[in-house]
Amino acid sequence: MPSSHHPIPPGSTIGILGGGQLGRMLAMAAAEMGYHVHIYCPEQDAPASEVAKFTTVAAYENIGALQEFAQSVDVVTYEFENIPADPVAELARHAKVRPSPEILNMSQHRILEKQAINHLGIATAPFMPVSSPEELVLAKEAIGLPAVLKTCRMGYDGKGQWKITGEKELNDLKAQNIFSESSHILEGFVPFRMEISVIIARDVMGNIDCYCPVQNTHKNHILHETIAPAPISVSLTEKAEHIARTIARGLDLVGLMAIEMFVTDNDDILVNEVAPRPHNSGHWTIDACTTSQFEQTIRAICGLPLGSTERLCDAKMLNLIGDDVKDWQHYTAMPDAKLHLYGKKEARPGRKMGHVTYLRPKA
């Protein structure tokens, strides 16, 4: 393998853990830059496999398959963070993994994540670990209501989350047998006026660049719409970008990371969570920026200089969820709309099937 500070040249092979739409768009960006891609995922006919040169279909816990995969690639990244941490640590013994297994492990565990962010002097919602009904009561008394109980691991798009607004919901959760299955965290509910995110990249030499903060709107706990740039003041924009840079530097990131934040009524910014990979709220960069978040990921993990994050125009990204994809002809008829479909064979409720980005002149 090339040394850690020498560029990985075109013609090399990039390994991607996961075969979903993020892996697909990463593979497409890598191919444009002359790289081969090897997908590793447990699913047959994954969306990313359609556009990759190689695919290994095996369980993430299959150490033998992981070792063979590692020997076939020059660097490894991942397209989602809910991958078992131990196999990734094993993979790192045989290949470069960027972002690091330590960052992946931190991002998988909500308590470790918030502790790491707080350690950098950055605010989050108040939180307490919960491992029993009794601890849930103690945490509720310390944090107050409303609050949100979440699993520490594996929850996303609203899964593994329970909002608690009163005693009835608290007692219902106490009666359920959820605490024997996994660890949990109780987070104080943040009254916010806007959800924003910042996509940031850091290369092997420590150079950092980020995209403008964007506003995110969710429906049924799934991202519905992203507006770039976020309609916030210059001072809030600078504050959000400073937070993102502090996290990327403090975690020694090599690669790309999305940082989700709340803007409160008092114009405070609290970090909600981080995702050390391309993010749904960054899809607009494909059509509206000099360098997309996917190309930027490839540049960062391969030791290339970061590309410009300049926004060429304003944009609105709309997710196509489930049967929304059936209206594809509507979007292709619009001259300022860029349609991206993910090649998934079956539309199901809550399933991300594609997205469309509307381009507008800069305001």
Coordinates of C-alpha atoms in Angstrom, one line a residue:
M1 CA 0.0 0.0 0.0
P2 CA 1.2 3.6 -0.6
S3 CA 2.4 5.4 2.5
S4 CA -0.1 7.4 4.5
H5 CA 1.0 10.8 3.0
H6 CA 1.5 9.7 -0.6
P7 CA -1.5 10.1 -3.0
I8 CA -3.3 6.9 -4.0
P9 CA -3.3 7.3 -7.8
P10 CA -6.1 6.8 -10.3
G11 CA -6.2 3.2 -11.4
S12 CA -6.1 2.1 -7.7
T13 CA -9.1 0.4 -6.1
I14 CA -11.3 2.0 -3.4
G15 CA -13.1 -0.4 -1.1
I16 CA -16.6 0.7 0.1
L17 CA -18.4 -0.9 3.0
G18 CA -22.1 -0.8 2.2
G19 CA -24.0 -1.1 -1.0
G20 CA -26.7 1.6 -0.8
Q21 CA -27.3 4.8 -2.7
L22 CA -24.4 6.6 -1.0
G23 CA -22.0 3.9 -2.0
R24 CA -23.5 4.1 -5.5
M25 CA -22.8 7.8 -5.8
L26 CA -19.3 7.4 -4.3
A27 CA -18.6 4.8 -6.9
M28 CA -19.8 7.0 -9.7
A29 CA -17.6 9.9 -8.5
A30 CA -14.6 7.5 -8.1
A31 CA -15.0 6.2 -11.6
E32 CA -15.0 9.7 -13.1
M33 CA -11.6 10.2 -11.4
G34 CA -10.2 7.0 -12.8
Y35 CA -10.5 4.8 -9.8
H36 CA -11.9 1.3 -9.5
V37 CA -14.4 0.5 -6.8
H38 CA -14.9 -2.7 -4.8
I39 CA -18.2 -2.9 -2.9
Y40 CA -18.5 -5.1 0.2
C41 CA -22.1 -5.7 1.5
P42 CA -24.3 -8.5 2.6
E43 CA -27.0 -7.8 0.0
Q44 CA -27.3 -9.3 -3.5
D45 CA -27.9 -6.8 -6.3
A46 CA -27.2 -3.7 -4.2
P47 CA -27.6 -0.3 -5.8
A48 CA -23.9 0.4 -5.6
S49 CA -23.0 -2.9 -7.2
E50 CA -24.6 -1.7 -10.5
V51 CA -21.9 0.9 -10.9
A52 CA -18.9 -0.8 -9.3
K53 CA -16.2 -3.0 -10.9
F54 CA -16.2 -5.5 -8.1
T55 CA -18.6 -6.7 -5.4
T56 CA -18.1 -9.0 -2.5
V57 CA -21.4 -10.3 -1.0
A58 CA -20.7 -11.5 2.5
A59 CA -21.6 -10.7 6.1
Y60 CA -19.7 -7.9 7.8
E61 CA -18.6 -10.4 10.5
N62 CA -17.0 -12.8 7.9
I63 CA -13.4 -12.2 8.8
G64 CA -12.0 -14.4 5.9
A65 CA -14.0 -12.4 3.3
L66 CA -13.0 -9.1 4.9
Q67 CA -9.3 -10.1 4.7
E68 CA -9.6 -11.0 1.1
F69 CA -11.4 -7.7 0.5
A70 CA -8.7 -5.8 2.2
Q71 CA -6.0 -7.4 0.1
S72 CA -7.8 -6.3 -3.1
V73 CA -8.1 -2.6 -2.3
D74 CA -5.8 0.4 -1.6
V75 CA -8.1 2.3 0.8
V76 CA -11.4 1.5 2.5
T77 CA -14.3 3.9 3.4
Y78 CA -17.9 3.3 4.3
E79 CA -21.2 4.6 3.2
F80 CA -23.1 4.2 6.4
E81 CA -22.1 4.0 10.0
N82 CA -24.2 1.1 11.3
I83 CA -21.5 -1.5 10.5
P84 CA -20.2 -3.7 13.3
A85 CA -17.1 -2.0 14.8
D86 CA -15.0 -5.1 15.5
P87 CA -14.9 -6.2 11.8
V88 CA -13.9 -2.7 10.8
A89 CA -11.1 -2.7 13.4
E90 CA -9.9 -6.1 12.0
L91 CA -10.1 -4.6 8.4
A92 CA -7.9 -1.7 9.5
R93 CA -5.1 -4.2 10.4
H94 CA -4.8 -5.0 6.7
A95 CA -5.8 -1.8 4.9
K96 CA -6.2 1.9 5.4
V97 CA -9.7 2.8 6.7
R98 CA -10.7 6.4 6.3
P99 CA -12.4 7.9 8.3
S100 CA -10.7 5.9 11.1
P101 CA -12.4 3.0 13.0
E102 CA -12.2 5.1 16.2
I103 CA -14.4 7.8 14.6
L104 CA -16.8 5.1 13.3
N105 CA -17.1 3.6 16.7
M106 CA -17.7 7.0 18.3
S107 CA -20.4 7.9 15.8
Q108 CA -22.2 4.6 16.4
H109 CA -22.7 5.2 20.1
R110 CA -24.8 8.3 21.0
I111 CA -23.2 8.7 24.5
L112 CA -19.6 8.4 23.2
E113 CA -20.6 10.8 20.4
K114 CA -22.0 13.5 22.7
Q115 CA -19.1 13.1 25.2
A116 CA -16.6 13.6 22.4
I117 CA -18.4 16.7 21.1
N118 CA -18.7 18.1 24.7
H119 CA -15.0 17.4 25.3
L120 CA -14.2 19.8 22.4
G121 CA -16.2 22.6 24.1
I122 CA -19.2 22.2 21.9
A123 CA -22.8 22.2 23.2
T124 CA -25.3 19.4 22.7
A125 CA -28.7 18.7 24.2
P126 CA -28.5 17.5 27.9
F127 CA -28.3 13.8 28.1
M128 CA -28.0 10.9 30.6
P129 CA -27.3 7.1 30.0
V130 CA -30.3 4.8 30.8
S131 CA -30.0 1.1 31.3
S132 CA -33.1 0.3 33.4
P133 CA -36.6 1.7 34.2
E134 CA -35.3 3.1 37.4
E135 CA -32.5 5.0 35.6
L136 CA -35.1 6.3 33.2
V137 CA -37.0 7.9 36.1
L138 CA -33.8 9.4 37.5
A139 CA -32.8 10.7 34.1
K140 CA -36.3 12.2 33.6
E141 CA -36.1 14.0 36.9
A142 CA -32.7 15.4 36.1
I143 CA -33.4 16.5 32.5
G144 CA -37.1 17.1 32.6
L145 CA -39.8 16.7 30.0
P146 CA -40.3 16.6 27.1
A147 CA -37.4 14.3 26.3
V148 CA -36.4 11.7 23.8
L149 CA -35.3 8.2 24.7
K150 CA -33.0 6.7 22.1
T151 CA -31.1 3.5 21.7
C152 CA -27.3 4.2 21.9
R153 CA -26.6 2.2 18.8
M154 CA -28.2 1.4 15.4
G155 CA -31.1 4.0 15.5
Y156 CA -31.5 6.2 12.4
D157 CA -34.4 7.9 10.5
G158 CA -36.4 7.8 13.6
K159 CA -35.9 4.2 14.5
G160 CA -35.2 3.3 18.1
Q161 CA -36.5 6.6 19.4
W162 CA -39.4 7.4 21.7
K163 CA -40.6 11.0 22.6
I164 CA -41.7 11.3 26.2
T165 CA -44.0 14.3 27.0
G166 CA -45.8 13.0 30.1
E167 CA -46.1 10.3 32.7
K168 CA -48.2 8.0 30.6
E169 CA -45.5 7.6 27.9
L170 CA -42.9 7.3 30.7
N171 CA -44.8 4.5 32.3
D172 CA -45.5 2.8 29.0
L173 CA -41.7 2.7 28.3
K174 CA -41.0 1.5 31.8
A175 CA -43.3 -1.5 31.2
Q176 CA -41.7 -2.5 28.0
N177 CA -38.8 -4.9 27.9
I178 CA -36.5 -2.7 25.9
F179 CA -33.7 -2.1 28.5
S180 CA -32.6 -5.8 28.5
E181 CA -32.0 -5.6 24.7
S182 CA -29.7 -2.5 24.4
S183 CA -28.3 0.5 26.2
H184 CA -30.2 3.8 25.9
I185 CA -29.8 7.5 26.3
L186 CA -32.3 10.1 27.4
E187 CA -31.9 13.4 25.7
G188 CA -33.5 16.7 26.7
F189 CA -35.9 17.9 23.9
V190 CA -34.4 20.9 22.2
P191 CA -36.9 23.6 21.2
F192 CA -35.4 24.7 17.9
R193 CA -36.4 27.0 15.1
M194 CA -34.4 25.3 12.4
E195 CA -32.3 22.1 11.7
I196 CA -29.1 22.7 9.8
S197 CA -26.1 20.6 8.8
V198 CA -22.6 21.3 7.6
I199 CA -20.6 18.9 5.4
I200 CA -16.9 19.1 6.0
A201 CA -13.8 17.4 4.7
R202 CA -10.3 17.1 6.0
D203 CA -7.4 15.6 4.1
V204 CA -4.4 13.6 5.2
M205 CA -2.3 16.8 5.7
G206 CA -4.9 18.4 7.9
N207 CA -6.4 20.8 5.4
I208 CA -10.1 21.5 5.9
D209 CA -12.9 22.8 3.8
C210 CA -16.6 22.8 4.3
Y211 CA -19.8 23.5 2.3
C212 CA -22.2 26.2 3.4
P213 CA -24.7 25.3 6.1
V214 CA -28.0 24.0 4.8
Q215 CA -31.5 23.9 6.2
N216 CA -33.1 20.5 6.6
T217 CA -36.8 19.6 7.0
H218 CA -37.9 16.1 8.0
K219 CA -41.2 14.2 7.5
N220 CA -41.8 11.1 9.6
H221 CA -38.2 11.3 10.9
I222 CA -36.8 11.1 7.4
L223 CA -35.1 14.0 5.6
H224 CA -37.7 15.5 3.2
E225 CA -36.0 18.7 1.9
T226 CA -32.7 20.5 2.0
I227 CA -32.3 24.2 1.2
A228 CA -28.8 25.5 0.3
P229 CA -27.8 27.9 1.7
A230 CA -29.6 27.9 5.0
P231 CA -31.6 31.1 5.6
I232 CA -29.5 32.2 8.6
S233 CA -27.3 35.2 9.4
V234 CA -23.7 35.6 8.5
S235 CA -22.7 35.3 12.2
L236 CA -24.7 32.0 12.5
T237 CA -23.1 30.7 9.3
E238 CA -19.7 31.4 10.7
K239 CA -20.5 29.8 14.0
A240 CA -21.8 26.6 12.4
E241 CA -18.7 26.4 10.2
H242 CA -16.4 27.0 13.2
I243 CA -18.1 24.2 15.1
A244 CA -17.7 21.8 12.1
R245 CA -14.0 22.7 11.8
T246 CA -13.4 22.2 15.5
I247 CA -15.0 18.8 15.4
A248 CA -13.1 17.7 12.2
R249 CA -9.8 18.8 13.7
G250 CA -10.5 17.5 17.2
L251 CA -11.4 14.1 15.9
D252 CA -8.4 13.9 13.5
L253 CA -10.8 13.3 10.6
V254 CA -9.5 12.1 7.3
G255 CA -12.4 11.9 4.9
L256 CA -15.8 13.6 5.0
M257 CA -18.3 14.2 7.8
A258 CA -21.8 15.6 8.2
I259 CA -22.6 17.5 11.3
E260 CA -26.3 18.0 12.2
M261 CA -27.2 20.9 14.4
F262 CA -30.1 22.7 16.0
V263 CA -30.6 26.4 15.8
T264 CA -32.5 27.5 18.9
D265 CA -34.9 30.5 19.3
N266 CA -32.0 32.3 21.0
D267 CA -29.7 31.7 18.1
D268 CA -27.6 29.2 20.0
I269 CA -26.3 26.2 18.0
L270 CA -26.4 22.7 19.5
V271 CA -24.9 19.7 17.8
N272 CA -27.3 16.8 17.3
E273 CA -25.1 14.1 15.8
V274 CA -22.3 13.4 13.3
A275 CA -22.1 11.0 10.4
P276 CA -18.5 10.3 9.1
R277 CA -19.5 9.7 5.5
P278 CA -21.5 11.4 2.7
H279 CA -24.9 12.6 3.8
N280 CA -28.4 13.0 2.4
S281 CA -28.3 16.7 3.2
G282 CA -25.2 17.0 0.9
H283 CA -26.7 15.6 -2.3
W284 CA -27.4 19.1 -3.7
T285 CA -23.6 19.5 -4.0
I286 CA -23.6 17.1 -7.0
D287 CA -25.3 19.7 -9.2
A288 CA -24.7 23.0 -7.4
C289 CA -21.0 23.0 -6.3
T290 CA -17.7 22.9 -8.0
T291 CA -16.9 19.7 -6.2
S292 CA -19.6 17.3 -5.0
Q293 CA -19.5 15.7 -1.5
F294 CA -18.8 12.4 -3.2
E295 CA -15.8 13.6 -5.2
Q296 CA -14.6 15.4 -2.1
T297 CA -14.7 12.1 -0.2
I298 CA -12.6 10.4 -2.8
R299 CA -10.1 13.2 -2.8
A300 CA -9.8 13.2 1.0
I301 CA -9.4 9.4 1.5
C302 CA -7.0 9.1 -1.5
G303 CA -4.6 11.8 -0.2
L304 CA -5.5 14.2 -3.0
P305 CA -5.9 18.0 -2.5
L306 CA -9.4 18.9 -1.5
G307 CA -11.6 20.4 -4.2
S308 CA -13.4 23.8 -4.1
T309 CA -16.6 23.8 -2.2
E310 CA -17.8 26.9 -3.9
R311 CA -21.6 27.0 -4.4
L312 CA -22.3 27.8 -8.0
C313 CA -26.0 28.4 -7.5
D314 CA -28.7 28.1 -4.8
A315 CA -30.4 24.7 -4.6
K316 CA -33.3 22.8 -3.1
M317 CA -33.0 19.1 -2.7
L318 CA -36.2 17.0 -2.4
N319 CA -36.0 13.3 -1.4
L320 CA -38.2 10.9 -3.3
I321 CA -39.5 8.5 -0.7
G322 CA -41.5 5.3 -1.6
D323 CA -44.0 5.9 -4.3
D324 CA -42.8 9.5 -4.9
V325 CA -40.5 7.9 -7.5
K326 CA -43.5 7.1 -9.7
D327 CA -43.6 10.8 -10.6
W328 CA -40.2 10.7 -12.2
Q329 CA -41.5 12.0 -15.6
H330 CA -42.8 15.2 -13.8
Y331 CA -39.3 16.0 -12.7
T332 CA -37.6 15.3 -16.0
A333 CA -40.0 17.8 -17.6
M334 CA -38.7 20.6 -15.5
P335 CA -35.6 22.3 -17.0
D336 CA -34.2 23.4 -13.7
A337 CA -34.6 20.1 -11.9
K338 CA -31.9 17.4 -11.8
L339 CA -33.2 13.9 -11.2
H340 CA -31.2 11.2 -9.5
L341 CA -32.6 7.7 -9.1
Y342 CA -30.9 5.0 -7.1
G343 CA -31.7 1.8 -9.1
K344 CA -33.8 0.2 -6.3
K345 CA -36.2 -2.3 -7.7
E346 CA -39.0 -2.0 -5.1
A347 CA -40.6 1.2 -3.8
R348 CA -41.6 0.8 -0.1
P349 CA -43.0 3.3 2.4
G350 CA -40.1 5.1 4.0
R351 CA -37.5 3.9 1.4
K352 CA -35.3 6.5 -0.3
M353 CA -35.7 5.9 -4.0
G354 CA -34.0 9.0 -5.4
H355 CA -33.8 12.7 -5.1
V356 CA -34.3 15.8 -7.3
T357 CA -32.4 19.0 -7.0
Y358 CA -33.8 22.3 -8.1
L359 CA -31.2 24.9 -9.2
R360 CA -31.7 28.6 -8.8
P361 CA -29.5 31.6 -9.4
K362 CA -27.6 32.8 -6.3
A363 CA -29.8 35.2 -4.2

